[in-house]
Structure formats: C-alpha cells, structure tokens
Coordinates of C-alpha atoms and ligand atoms in Angstrom, one line a residue:
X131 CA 101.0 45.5 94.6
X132 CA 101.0 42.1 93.8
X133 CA 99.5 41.4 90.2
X134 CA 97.8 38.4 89.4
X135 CA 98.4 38.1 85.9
X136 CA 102.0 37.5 86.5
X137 CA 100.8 34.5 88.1
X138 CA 99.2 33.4 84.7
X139 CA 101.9 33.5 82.4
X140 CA 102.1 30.2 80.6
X141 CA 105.2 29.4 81.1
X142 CA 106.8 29.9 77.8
X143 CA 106.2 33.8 78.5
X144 CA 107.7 34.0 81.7
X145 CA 111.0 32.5 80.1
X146 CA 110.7 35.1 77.4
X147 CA 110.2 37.8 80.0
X148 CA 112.7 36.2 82.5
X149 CA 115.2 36.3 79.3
X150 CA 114.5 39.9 78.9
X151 CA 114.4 40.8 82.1
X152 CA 118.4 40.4 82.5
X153 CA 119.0 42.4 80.3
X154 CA 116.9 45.5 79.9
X155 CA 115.2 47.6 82.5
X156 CA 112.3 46.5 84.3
X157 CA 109.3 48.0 82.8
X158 CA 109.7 45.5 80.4
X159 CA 107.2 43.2 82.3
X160 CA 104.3 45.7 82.3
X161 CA 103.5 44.2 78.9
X162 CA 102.0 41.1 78.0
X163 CA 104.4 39.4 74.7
X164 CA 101.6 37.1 73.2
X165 CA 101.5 35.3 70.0
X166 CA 98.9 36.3 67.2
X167 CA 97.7 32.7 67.3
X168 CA 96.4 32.7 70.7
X169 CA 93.9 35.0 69.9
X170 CA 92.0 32.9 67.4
X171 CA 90.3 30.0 69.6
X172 CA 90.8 26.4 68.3
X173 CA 87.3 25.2 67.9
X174 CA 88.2 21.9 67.5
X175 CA 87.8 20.5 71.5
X176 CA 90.2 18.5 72.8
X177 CA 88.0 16.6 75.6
X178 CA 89.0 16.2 79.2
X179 CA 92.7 15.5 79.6
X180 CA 93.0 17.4 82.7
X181 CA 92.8 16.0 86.2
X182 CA 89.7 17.6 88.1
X183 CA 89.6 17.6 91.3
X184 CA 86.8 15.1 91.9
X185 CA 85.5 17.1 95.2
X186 CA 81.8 16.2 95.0
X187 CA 80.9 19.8 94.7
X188 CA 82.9 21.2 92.2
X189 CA 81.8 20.9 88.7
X190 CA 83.5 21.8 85.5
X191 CA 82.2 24.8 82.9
X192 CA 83.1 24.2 79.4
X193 CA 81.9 27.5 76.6
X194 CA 78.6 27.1 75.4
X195 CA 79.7 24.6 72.6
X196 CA 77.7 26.4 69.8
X197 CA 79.8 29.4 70.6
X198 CA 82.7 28.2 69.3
X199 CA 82.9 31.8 67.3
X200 CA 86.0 30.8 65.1
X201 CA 87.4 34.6 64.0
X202 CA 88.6 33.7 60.6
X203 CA 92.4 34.8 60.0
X204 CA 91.7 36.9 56.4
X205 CA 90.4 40.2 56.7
X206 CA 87.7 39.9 53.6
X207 CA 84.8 38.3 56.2
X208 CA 84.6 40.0 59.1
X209 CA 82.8 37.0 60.8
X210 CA 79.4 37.7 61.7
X211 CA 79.6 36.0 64.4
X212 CA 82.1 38.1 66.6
X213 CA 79.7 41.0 65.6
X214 CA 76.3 38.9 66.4
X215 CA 78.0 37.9 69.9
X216 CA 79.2 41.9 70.7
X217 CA 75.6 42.4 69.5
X218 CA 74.0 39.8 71.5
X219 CA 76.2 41.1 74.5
X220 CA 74.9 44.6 74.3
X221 CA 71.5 43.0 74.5
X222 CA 72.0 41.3 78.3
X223 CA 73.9 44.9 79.4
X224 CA 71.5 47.0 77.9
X225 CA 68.7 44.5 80.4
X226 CA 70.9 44.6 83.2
X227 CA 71.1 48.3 82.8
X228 CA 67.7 49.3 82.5
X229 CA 67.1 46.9 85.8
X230 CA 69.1 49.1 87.7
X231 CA 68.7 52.3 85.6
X232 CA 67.5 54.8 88.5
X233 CA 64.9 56.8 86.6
X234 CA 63.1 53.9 85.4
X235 CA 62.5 51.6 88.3
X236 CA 58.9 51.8 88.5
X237 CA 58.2 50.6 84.8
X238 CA 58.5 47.5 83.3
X239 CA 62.5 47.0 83.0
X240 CA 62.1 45.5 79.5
X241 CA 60.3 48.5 78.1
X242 CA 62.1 51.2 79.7
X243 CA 65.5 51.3 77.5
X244 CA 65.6 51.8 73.8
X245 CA 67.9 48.7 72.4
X246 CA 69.8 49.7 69.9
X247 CA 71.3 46.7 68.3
X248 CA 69.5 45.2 65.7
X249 CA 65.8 43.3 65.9
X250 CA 66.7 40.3 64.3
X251 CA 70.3 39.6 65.8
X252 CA 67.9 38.3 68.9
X253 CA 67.7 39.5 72.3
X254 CA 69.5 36.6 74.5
X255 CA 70.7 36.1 77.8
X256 CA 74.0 36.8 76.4
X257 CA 76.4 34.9 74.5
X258 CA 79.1 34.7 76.0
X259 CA 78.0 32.1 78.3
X260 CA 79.7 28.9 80.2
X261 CA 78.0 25.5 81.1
X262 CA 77.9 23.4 84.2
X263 CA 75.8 20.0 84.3
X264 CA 73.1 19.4 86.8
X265 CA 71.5 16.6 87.8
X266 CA 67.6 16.7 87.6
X267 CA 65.1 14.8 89.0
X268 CA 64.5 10.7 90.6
X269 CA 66.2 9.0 88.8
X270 CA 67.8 12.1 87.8
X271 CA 68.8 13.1 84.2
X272 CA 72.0 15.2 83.4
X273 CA 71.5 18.3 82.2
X274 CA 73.8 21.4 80.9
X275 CA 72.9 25.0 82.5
X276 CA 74.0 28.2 81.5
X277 CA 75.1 29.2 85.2
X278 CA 74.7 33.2 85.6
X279 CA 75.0 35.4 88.4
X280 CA 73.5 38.4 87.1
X281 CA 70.1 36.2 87.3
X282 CA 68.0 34.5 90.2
X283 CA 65.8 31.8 88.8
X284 CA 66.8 28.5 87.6
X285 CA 64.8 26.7 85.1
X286 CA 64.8 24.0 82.1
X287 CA 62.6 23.2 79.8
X288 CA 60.2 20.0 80.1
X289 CA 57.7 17.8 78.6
X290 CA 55.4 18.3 77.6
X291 CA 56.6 21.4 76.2
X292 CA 53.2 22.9 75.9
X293 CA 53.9 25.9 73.9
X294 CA 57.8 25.5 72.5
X295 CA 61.0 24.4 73.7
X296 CA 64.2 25.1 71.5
X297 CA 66.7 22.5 70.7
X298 CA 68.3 21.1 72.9
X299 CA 71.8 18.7 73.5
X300 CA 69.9 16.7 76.6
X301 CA 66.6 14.6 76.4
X302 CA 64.4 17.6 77.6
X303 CA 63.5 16.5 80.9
X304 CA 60.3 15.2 81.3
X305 CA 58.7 15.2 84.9
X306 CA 56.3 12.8 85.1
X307 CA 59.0 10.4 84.8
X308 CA 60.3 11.5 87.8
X309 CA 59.3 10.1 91.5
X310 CA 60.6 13.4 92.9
X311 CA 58.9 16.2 91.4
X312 CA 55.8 18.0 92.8
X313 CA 54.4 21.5 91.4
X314 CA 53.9 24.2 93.4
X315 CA 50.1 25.4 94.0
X316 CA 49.4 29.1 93.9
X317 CA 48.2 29.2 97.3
X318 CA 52.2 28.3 98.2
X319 CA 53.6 31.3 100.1
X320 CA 56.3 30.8 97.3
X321 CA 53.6 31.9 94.6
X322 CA 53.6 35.7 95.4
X323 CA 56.2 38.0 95.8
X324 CA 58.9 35.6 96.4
X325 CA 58.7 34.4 92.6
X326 CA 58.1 38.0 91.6
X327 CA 60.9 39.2 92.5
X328 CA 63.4 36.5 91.3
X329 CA 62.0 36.7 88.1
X330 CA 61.0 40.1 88.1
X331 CA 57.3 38.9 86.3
X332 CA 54.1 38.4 88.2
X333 CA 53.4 35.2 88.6
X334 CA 50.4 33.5 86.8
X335 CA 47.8 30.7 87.7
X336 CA 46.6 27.7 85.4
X337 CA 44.5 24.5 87.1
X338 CA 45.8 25.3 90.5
X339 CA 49.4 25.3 89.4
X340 CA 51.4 28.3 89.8
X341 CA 52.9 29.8 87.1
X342 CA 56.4 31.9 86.2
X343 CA 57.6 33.8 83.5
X344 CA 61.2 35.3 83.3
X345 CA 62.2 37.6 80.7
X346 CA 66.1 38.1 79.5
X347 CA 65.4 40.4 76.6
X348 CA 62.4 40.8 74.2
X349 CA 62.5 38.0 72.4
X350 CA 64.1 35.5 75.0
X351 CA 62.5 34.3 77.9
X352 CA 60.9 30.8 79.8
X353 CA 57.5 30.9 81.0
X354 CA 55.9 27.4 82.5
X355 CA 55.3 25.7 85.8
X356 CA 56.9 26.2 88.8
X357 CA 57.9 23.0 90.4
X358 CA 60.2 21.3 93.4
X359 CA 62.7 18.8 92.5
X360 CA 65.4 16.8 93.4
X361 CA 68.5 18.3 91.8
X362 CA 72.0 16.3 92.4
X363 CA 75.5 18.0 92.1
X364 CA 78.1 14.9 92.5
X365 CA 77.1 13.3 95.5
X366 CA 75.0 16.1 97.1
X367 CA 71.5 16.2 96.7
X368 CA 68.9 18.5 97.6
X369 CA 65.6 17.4 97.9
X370 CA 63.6 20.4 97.6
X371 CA 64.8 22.3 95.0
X372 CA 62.4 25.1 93.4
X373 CA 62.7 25.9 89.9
X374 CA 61.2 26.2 86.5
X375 CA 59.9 23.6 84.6
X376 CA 59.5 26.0 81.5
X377 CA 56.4 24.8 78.9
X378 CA 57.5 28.0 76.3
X379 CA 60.7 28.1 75.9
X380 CA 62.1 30.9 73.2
X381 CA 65.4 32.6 72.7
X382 CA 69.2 32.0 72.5
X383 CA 69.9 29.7 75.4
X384 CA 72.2 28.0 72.6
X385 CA 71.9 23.8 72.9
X386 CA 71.3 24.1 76.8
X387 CA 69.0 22.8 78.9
X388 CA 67.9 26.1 81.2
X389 CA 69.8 28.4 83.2
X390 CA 71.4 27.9 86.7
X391 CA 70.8 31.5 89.1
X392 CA 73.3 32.5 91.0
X393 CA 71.7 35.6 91.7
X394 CA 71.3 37.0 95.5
X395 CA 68.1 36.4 95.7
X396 CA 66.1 33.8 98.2
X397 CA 65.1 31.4 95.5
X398 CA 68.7 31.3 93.6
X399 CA 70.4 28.6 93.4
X400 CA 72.8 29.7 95.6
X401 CA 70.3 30.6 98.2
X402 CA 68.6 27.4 98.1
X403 CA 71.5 25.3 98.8
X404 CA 72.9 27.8 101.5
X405 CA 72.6 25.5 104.6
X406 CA 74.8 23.0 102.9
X407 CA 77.2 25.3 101.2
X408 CA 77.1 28.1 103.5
X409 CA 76.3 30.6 100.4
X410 CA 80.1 30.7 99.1
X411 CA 81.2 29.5 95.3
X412 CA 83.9 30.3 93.0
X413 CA 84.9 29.6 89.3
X414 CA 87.4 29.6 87.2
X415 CA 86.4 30.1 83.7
X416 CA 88.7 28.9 80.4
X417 CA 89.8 31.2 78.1
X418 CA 89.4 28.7 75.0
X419 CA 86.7 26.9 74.0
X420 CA 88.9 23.7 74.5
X421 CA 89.4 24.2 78.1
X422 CA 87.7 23.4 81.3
X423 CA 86.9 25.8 84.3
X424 CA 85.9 24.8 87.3
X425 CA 82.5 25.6 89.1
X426 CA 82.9 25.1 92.7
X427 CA 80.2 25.5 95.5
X428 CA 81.3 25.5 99.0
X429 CA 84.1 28.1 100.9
X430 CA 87.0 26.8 100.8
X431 CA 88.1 29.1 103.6
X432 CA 91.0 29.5 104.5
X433 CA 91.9 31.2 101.4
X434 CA 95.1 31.0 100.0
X435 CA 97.3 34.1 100.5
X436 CA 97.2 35.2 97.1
X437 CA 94.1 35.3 97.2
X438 CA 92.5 39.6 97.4
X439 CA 89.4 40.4 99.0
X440 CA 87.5 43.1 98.2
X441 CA 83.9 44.0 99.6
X442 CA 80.7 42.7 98.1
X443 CA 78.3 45.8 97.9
X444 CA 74.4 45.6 98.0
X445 CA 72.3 47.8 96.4
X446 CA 68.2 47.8 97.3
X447 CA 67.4 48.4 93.6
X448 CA 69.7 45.6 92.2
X449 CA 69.3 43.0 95.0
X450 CA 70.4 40.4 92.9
X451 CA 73.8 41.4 91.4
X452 CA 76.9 41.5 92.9
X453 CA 78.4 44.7 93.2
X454 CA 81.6 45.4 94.1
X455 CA 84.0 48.9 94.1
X456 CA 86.0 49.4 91.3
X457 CA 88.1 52.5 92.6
X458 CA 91.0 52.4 89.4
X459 CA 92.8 50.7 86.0
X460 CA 96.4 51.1 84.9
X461 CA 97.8 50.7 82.1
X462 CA 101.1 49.2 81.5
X463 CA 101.9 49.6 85.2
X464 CA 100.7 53.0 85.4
X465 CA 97.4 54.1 87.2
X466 CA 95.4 56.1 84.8
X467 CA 94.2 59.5 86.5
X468 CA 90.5 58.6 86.6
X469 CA 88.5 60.3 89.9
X470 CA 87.0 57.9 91.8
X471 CA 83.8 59.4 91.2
X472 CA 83.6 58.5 87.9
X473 CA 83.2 54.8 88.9
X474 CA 81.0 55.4 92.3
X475 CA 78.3 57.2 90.4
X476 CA 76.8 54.2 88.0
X477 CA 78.2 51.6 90.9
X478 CA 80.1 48.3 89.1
X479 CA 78.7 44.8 89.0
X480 CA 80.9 41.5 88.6
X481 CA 79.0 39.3 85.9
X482 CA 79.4 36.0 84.7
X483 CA 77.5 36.2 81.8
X484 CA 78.2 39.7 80.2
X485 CA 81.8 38.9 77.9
X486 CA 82.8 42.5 77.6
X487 CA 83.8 44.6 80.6
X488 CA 81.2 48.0 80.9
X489 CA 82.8 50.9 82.1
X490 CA 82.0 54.5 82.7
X491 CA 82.7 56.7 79.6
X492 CA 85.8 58.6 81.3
X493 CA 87.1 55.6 82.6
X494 CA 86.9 53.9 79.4
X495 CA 88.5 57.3 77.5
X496 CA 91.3 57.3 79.9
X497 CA 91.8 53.6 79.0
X498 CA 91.6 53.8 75.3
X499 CA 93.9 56.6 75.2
X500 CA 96.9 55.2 77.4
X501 CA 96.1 51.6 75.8
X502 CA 96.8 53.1 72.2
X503 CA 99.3 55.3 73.0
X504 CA 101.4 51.7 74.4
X505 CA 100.1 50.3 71.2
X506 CA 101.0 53.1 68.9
X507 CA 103.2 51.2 66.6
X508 CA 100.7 48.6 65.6
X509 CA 98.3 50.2 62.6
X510 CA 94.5 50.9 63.8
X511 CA 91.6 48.6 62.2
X512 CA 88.1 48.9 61.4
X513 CA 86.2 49.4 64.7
X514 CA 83.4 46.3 65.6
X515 CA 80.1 46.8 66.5
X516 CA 80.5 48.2 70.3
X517 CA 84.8 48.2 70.1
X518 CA 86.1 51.2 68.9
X519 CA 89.6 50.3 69.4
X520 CA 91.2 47.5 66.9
X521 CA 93.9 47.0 66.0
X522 CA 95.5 45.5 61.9
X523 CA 98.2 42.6 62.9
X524 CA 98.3 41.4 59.5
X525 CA 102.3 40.3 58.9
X526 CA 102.9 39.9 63.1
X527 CA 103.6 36.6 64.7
X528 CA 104.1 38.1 68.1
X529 CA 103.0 41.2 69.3
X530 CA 103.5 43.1 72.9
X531 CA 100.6 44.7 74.6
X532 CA 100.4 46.3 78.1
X533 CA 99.0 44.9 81.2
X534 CA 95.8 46.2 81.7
X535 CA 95.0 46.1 85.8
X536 CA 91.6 47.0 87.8
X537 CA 92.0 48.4 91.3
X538 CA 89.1 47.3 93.8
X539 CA 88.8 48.6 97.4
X540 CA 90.8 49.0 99.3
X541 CA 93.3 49.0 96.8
X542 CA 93.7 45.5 95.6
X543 CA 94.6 44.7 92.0
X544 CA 93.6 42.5 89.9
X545 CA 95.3 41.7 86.5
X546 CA 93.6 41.1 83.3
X547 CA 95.1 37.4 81.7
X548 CA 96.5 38.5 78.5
X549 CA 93.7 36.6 76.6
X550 CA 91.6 38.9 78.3
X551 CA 92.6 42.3 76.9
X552 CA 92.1 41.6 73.1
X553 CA 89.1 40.2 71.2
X554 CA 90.0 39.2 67.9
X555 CA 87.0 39.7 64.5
X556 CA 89.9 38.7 62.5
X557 CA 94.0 39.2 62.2
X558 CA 93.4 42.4 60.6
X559 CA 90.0 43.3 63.3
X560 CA 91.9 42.4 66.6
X561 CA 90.3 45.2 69.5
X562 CA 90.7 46.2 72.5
X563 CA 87.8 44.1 74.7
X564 CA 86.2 46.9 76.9
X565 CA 83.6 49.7 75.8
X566 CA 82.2 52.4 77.6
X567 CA 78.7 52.9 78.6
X568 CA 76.3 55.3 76.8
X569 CA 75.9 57.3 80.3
X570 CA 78.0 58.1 82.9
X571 CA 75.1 56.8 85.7
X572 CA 74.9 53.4 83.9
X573 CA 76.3 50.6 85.7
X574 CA 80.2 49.5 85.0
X575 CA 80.3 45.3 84.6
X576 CA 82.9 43.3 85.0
X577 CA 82.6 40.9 82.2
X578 CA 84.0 37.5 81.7
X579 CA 86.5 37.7 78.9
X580 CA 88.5 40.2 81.9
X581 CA 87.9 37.6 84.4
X582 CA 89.2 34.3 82.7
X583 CA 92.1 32.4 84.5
X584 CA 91.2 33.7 87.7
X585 CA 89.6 32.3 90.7
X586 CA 86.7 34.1 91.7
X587 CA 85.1 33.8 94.6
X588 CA 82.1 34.5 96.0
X589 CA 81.9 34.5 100.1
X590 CA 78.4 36.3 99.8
X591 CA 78.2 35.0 103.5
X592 CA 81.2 37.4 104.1
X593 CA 80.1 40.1 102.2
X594 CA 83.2 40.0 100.0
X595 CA 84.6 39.1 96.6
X596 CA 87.9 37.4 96.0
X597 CA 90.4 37.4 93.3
X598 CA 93.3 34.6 93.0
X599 CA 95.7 33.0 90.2
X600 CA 93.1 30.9 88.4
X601 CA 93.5 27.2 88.3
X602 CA 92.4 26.5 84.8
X603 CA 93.3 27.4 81.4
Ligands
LIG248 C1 93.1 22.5 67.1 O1 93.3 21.5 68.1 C2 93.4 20.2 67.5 C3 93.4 19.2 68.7 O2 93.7 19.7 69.9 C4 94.7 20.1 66.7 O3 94.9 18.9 66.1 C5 94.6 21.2 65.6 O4 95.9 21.2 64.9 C6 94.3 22.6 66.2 N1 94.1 23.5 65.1 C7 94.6 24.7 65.1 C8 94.3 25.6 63.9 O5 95.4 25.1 66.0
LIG249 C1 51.6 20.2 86.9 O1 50.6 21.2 86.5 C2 50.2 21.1 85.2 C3 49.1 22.2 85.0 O2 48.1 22.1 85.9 C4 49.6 19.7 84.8 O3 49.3 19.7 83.5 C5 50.7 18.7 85.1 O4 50.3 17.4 84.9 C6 51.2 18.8 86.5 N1 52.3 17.9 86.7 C7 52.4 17.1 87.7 C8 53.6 16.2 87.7 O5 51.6 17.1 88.6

C-alpha cells in the first residue's frame, strides 16, 4: 500500500530517513522524525513567493489571517487561543452532529444537542478555517470567503447593513453600486423549499423581497436578502449567481467577507457553477499560516496515478456533506484491530472546515493506545480542552512520532503529513490531534489539520473522493 505521506517528506527528512535507512532495519520509516520547531507556526507571513499556477480557475487559500494562533514555547500560558480554537471547533462538530444526529431530525438542529463548551467562547462556523477570494458584483469587488464544504449557502455581508455586520478586511460590498445585482422576489420558485433546505431556515418575506437566514451555531449566523449576482473567479464569470446579501451579520467569521458553500446541495456554490465546471474541485490546504493552498474548480481528469479514489457516499438525512467510508487507521505501519462496524455505524464525513479529525470512541481508543505506546518514551502533558493525549517536549529538538494512516474503501490509504498528527498548546502541551466522539452513532469527520499537504478531490460528478501527494506546503 502506497502511503502518501512518504510523498510529503520535505526533503531534509527523507535524507535523514534515507541515511537511516542503510543502516538499520526498515521499520525505521513508519515514523515521522520532525523537529520541535515545526510545530509552532511562524505567524509572521512571508507573502507569495511561490509560483501558482495561473489556470483561471484555480485560486489560492491562505488561513484565516486572524488565526494566526501562535502557541507560545513556555509552559506557564497555555495560550488561550489553542484552547478557544479546540473550543470553537467542538462548536461546528457539535452542529454538524446534531444535523445528522438520527433521533433528532425532526427538531430544530440548533436546539436539539446540549453544547458543552463554554457560552462565551462563541459558537462559530469553526475556526479552523481557510480563505479563497471571490469576485463580487459589476464592476466587481474582491472579496475573501471562508470556503466550506460542510455548508450550502454562500453569502457576504452588504450595505446597507441594516441590522449589523462585523468587521471586515474588504469594503463590505455594497449592491446598489453594482449594475449586476437583482433580489430575488418571494414569489421566485427559489424562495421556498429550495432556500430552506440550503440553509436549513425558512425563509422570510420583507417588501416583496425574499429573505434567508442561516445559522452556524447559536450565536453565529447571516440573515438578509437573497439576491443574484455576477460573481467572477479569474476569467470565469457567472452571471447568475444566487447568494446572500446578509443585512445582520453576527459571529466569528474572523476579518472575512461571507462564506463560500461547497455543500451538495442545488444552490451551492459548486452546484451553481456545475455546467461550467462539471461539479469537480480539489484543494490543497497549507499547513502554516505562511503558506498557500490551492483551491481549484474544474476535474482535472485524468488523474495522476498516485492519485486513490475512494467512493463518495450520500446519505438522505445529510444531503449536503460528503461522506465517504473510512474502513481502518494504523499506527506506525500497523493496522489497529478496529471492526469495521465501529466506523459504519455513525457513517464519516470529509470536512474542510472542522480542524480536528472526529472519530468513533473505539476507534479513537485503539488509536490513543498504540499512538502512546510508540510514544512511550516522551513524558505525558496536561490534556487540552477536547485532546486527551499530550505530550511534555520540553529539552527535545527533534522528536520521532509514528505515521498515523486512514484506510478508506476499498482499501486505499491515506497518510497523515506529519504536521498533521500533533497540535501544539505549547512545548510542554504538544497533543495528539484527533478526539473521539461522545457517542458511538455520532458522525466520524475528517478534519483539516489530517488533510493538509494533500490533494483532495472532489469528482462529486463521479461519486468519488480522491487523495494525492499535495502540491503545496
Ligand atoms: C518567521 O518568518 C520570518 C520571515 O519568513 C523570519 O524572518 C522569522 O525569523 C521567522 N520567525 C521564527 C520564530 O521562525
Ligand atoms: C432589495 O430589497 C430590499 C428590501 O426590500 C430593498 O431595501 C433594497 O433596496 C433592494 N435592493 C435592490 C438593489 O433592489
């Protein structure tokens, strides 16, 4: 079995290994040799070096620039603002979850699940979120989007801002400056069930204009007029381009502009522009703050041969995540004895948005013990918030952890980049960056900090998910 993260060595490891490698036995290169100072992102951005690939549709994702969470390197603070985003995470899976949560799909999905992280930490769409810029609008204005596939609706905020908008990085975007945009009436077909169900709120009715609300938690949402627009990405444009143009605006969307859907749904984004880009994207998303990904929309079938398919699964109660079948981890080049049950019964969703990968709370046992028993000559820390597993590296330079690998069906697996396995609080808070689910029938999610310096893509036209050696850092 092929596994990707050998791929993604930089290359200074693979020397290290290589060097190893002639001279002691081969299980050497189930483990991961990585240097205490990767783990602490450099805030400090160096822009844009890298060449892009200037196809028109491609754009490139850059972290949510107020999340540049530096982890400090003394153990007296344990930053507040590793815990706030693990908090701020198990606000969007706790949402996601109760959306899907099987005995509570007639109710109201924001009332149904009691969220036990604190009030005033803020409900958001997540934290861990990455940025694409949009063009909105004739002539059109730039604008940064958190892009998200465990949602449907895009919207930004506008002028006049009738109840609030948040601070924003872009000119909020004001539409009566633009030729191009139109509201939609509620007698539109669109104004009914269609809306409903991408925002998963009834929507309203004010002067003949018709009206959405979308809730991400309980204190964050968008609520204002539903509109069509010209949106531009590069050189394509689409002309009619349904969205929000949001009048009360509340919540931690950070300095962006609105959120990009790229839900399943038939009003996402990807849905939308399905005629031209045949409803296929992939991204690549950076592991430091510095770095760029790359947001691509298009197929760009045929795939390479490294890249691994596995099935894209529907579900009628979740139609607008993408689920997929995780059948299997190992550990340090083992496979964990886990019965493939444990993973079919909750189902597991790939999600951009969600930082910390969800797993069933055998799976997650079975990973905790053969991750510490690999790790058993590094002294335990203090566990944070949701991560139970942590580890003291005051006094290391270097340590060596296992590769951690998920299998998907029908067997394919996928390696987790070493910056993917550990999420550091501090040198002396450093944990292991997965956490089990409070039940065994809530969903599994695969979040982003497992999925950095991969490809990803999405063929939703093929009904399958890919994974490949990323092409960004
Ligand atoms: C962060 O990056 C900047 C520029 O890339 C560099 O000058 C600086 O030394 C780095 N700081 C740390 C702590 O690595
Ligand atoms: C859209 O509808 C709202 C509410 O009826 C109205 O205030 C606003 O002027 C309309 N915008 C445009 C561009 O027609």
């Amino acid at each position: 079995m092929n596994n990707l993260s050998t791929i993604s060595f930089p290359p200074f490891v693979l020397l290290m290994l290589c060097f190893t490698l002639s001279f002691q036995s081969s299980h050497q290169s189930h483990h991961h040799v990585i240097s205490i100072h990767s783990l602490f992102p450099n805030c400090s951005s160096s822009k844009g070096t890298k060449k892009l690939s200037q196809s028109p549709s491609t754009l490139e994702i850059h972290q949510r620039h107020d999340l540049c969470w530096q982890p400090t390197s003394s153990s007296s603070d344990t930053t507040k603002s590793t815990q706030q985003l693990l908090e701020e995470d198990q606000s969007r899976v706790d949402t996601i979850q109760a959306k899907l949560s099987k005995k509570s799909k007639k109710q109201d999905p924001f009332q149904t699940k009691k969220i036990t992280v604190p009030v005033q930490s803020g409900r958001s769409l997540g934290t861990g979120n990455y940025v694409v810029r949009v063009g909105f609008g004739t002539p059109k204005s730039d604008l940064s989007l958190i892009f998200d596939t465990g949602s449907d609706f895009t919207w930004i905020q506008c002028e006049p801002c009738v109840k609030a908008c948040y601070d924003q990085q872009d000119p909020v975007f004001n539409p009566s400056n633009s030729k191009s945009y139109t509201n939609v009436t509620c007698d539109s077909q669109l104004c009914g069930p269609k809306l409903r169900s991408a925002t998963s709120a009834t929507p309203g009715c004010a002067s003949s204009t018709c009206v959405y609300g979308i809730q991400y938690g309980d204190q964050s949402f968008s609520v204002g007029y539903f509109g069509v627009e010209t949106i531009t990405l590069g050189q394509d444009v689409f002309p009619n381009f349904y969205f929000g143009c949001g009048q009360n605006n509340q919540g931690l969307f950070g300095k962006s502009a609105g959120v990009l859907g790229l839900g399943r749904n038939s009003l996402s984004f990807v849905s939308q522009t399905a005629t031209k880009y045949g409803n296929a994207f992939s991204y690549c998303l950076p592991a430091a703050a510095s770095a760029t990904g790359l947001l691509k929309f298009g197929s760009s079938n045929p795939y390479p041969r490294t890249v691994k398919f596995t099935p894209m699964l529907s579900r009628s109660d979740g139609a607008s995540f993408y689920f997929l079948d995780l059948i299997g981890m190992s550990v340090g080049g083992y496979k964990l004895g886990i019965s493939g049950s444990v993973f079919a019964t909750g189902g597991t969703i790939i999600d951009s948005g969600t930082v910390i990968t969800r797993l069933p709370p055998a799976a997650y046992e079975a990973l905790r013990g053969a991750f510490r028993k690999a790790m058993a000559k590094y002294p335990l820390g203090k566990p944070a918030s949701i991560l139970d597993t942590c580890y003291d590296f005051t006094g290391y330079s270097t340590i060596t952890i296992p590769k951690i690998g998920l299998f998907f069906r029908p067997g394919i697996e996928v390696g987790v980049d070493p910056l993917g396995v550990l999420i550091a609080a501090s040198v002396s808070q450093v944990c292991l960056a997965f956490a089990p689910n409070g039940d065994p029938g809530d969903v599994g999610i695969y979040g982003n900090k497992q999925q950095v310096k991969l490809d990803v893509i999405y063929d939703v036209g093929n009904s399958k998910i890919g994974f490949g050696p990323g092409s960004c850092n």
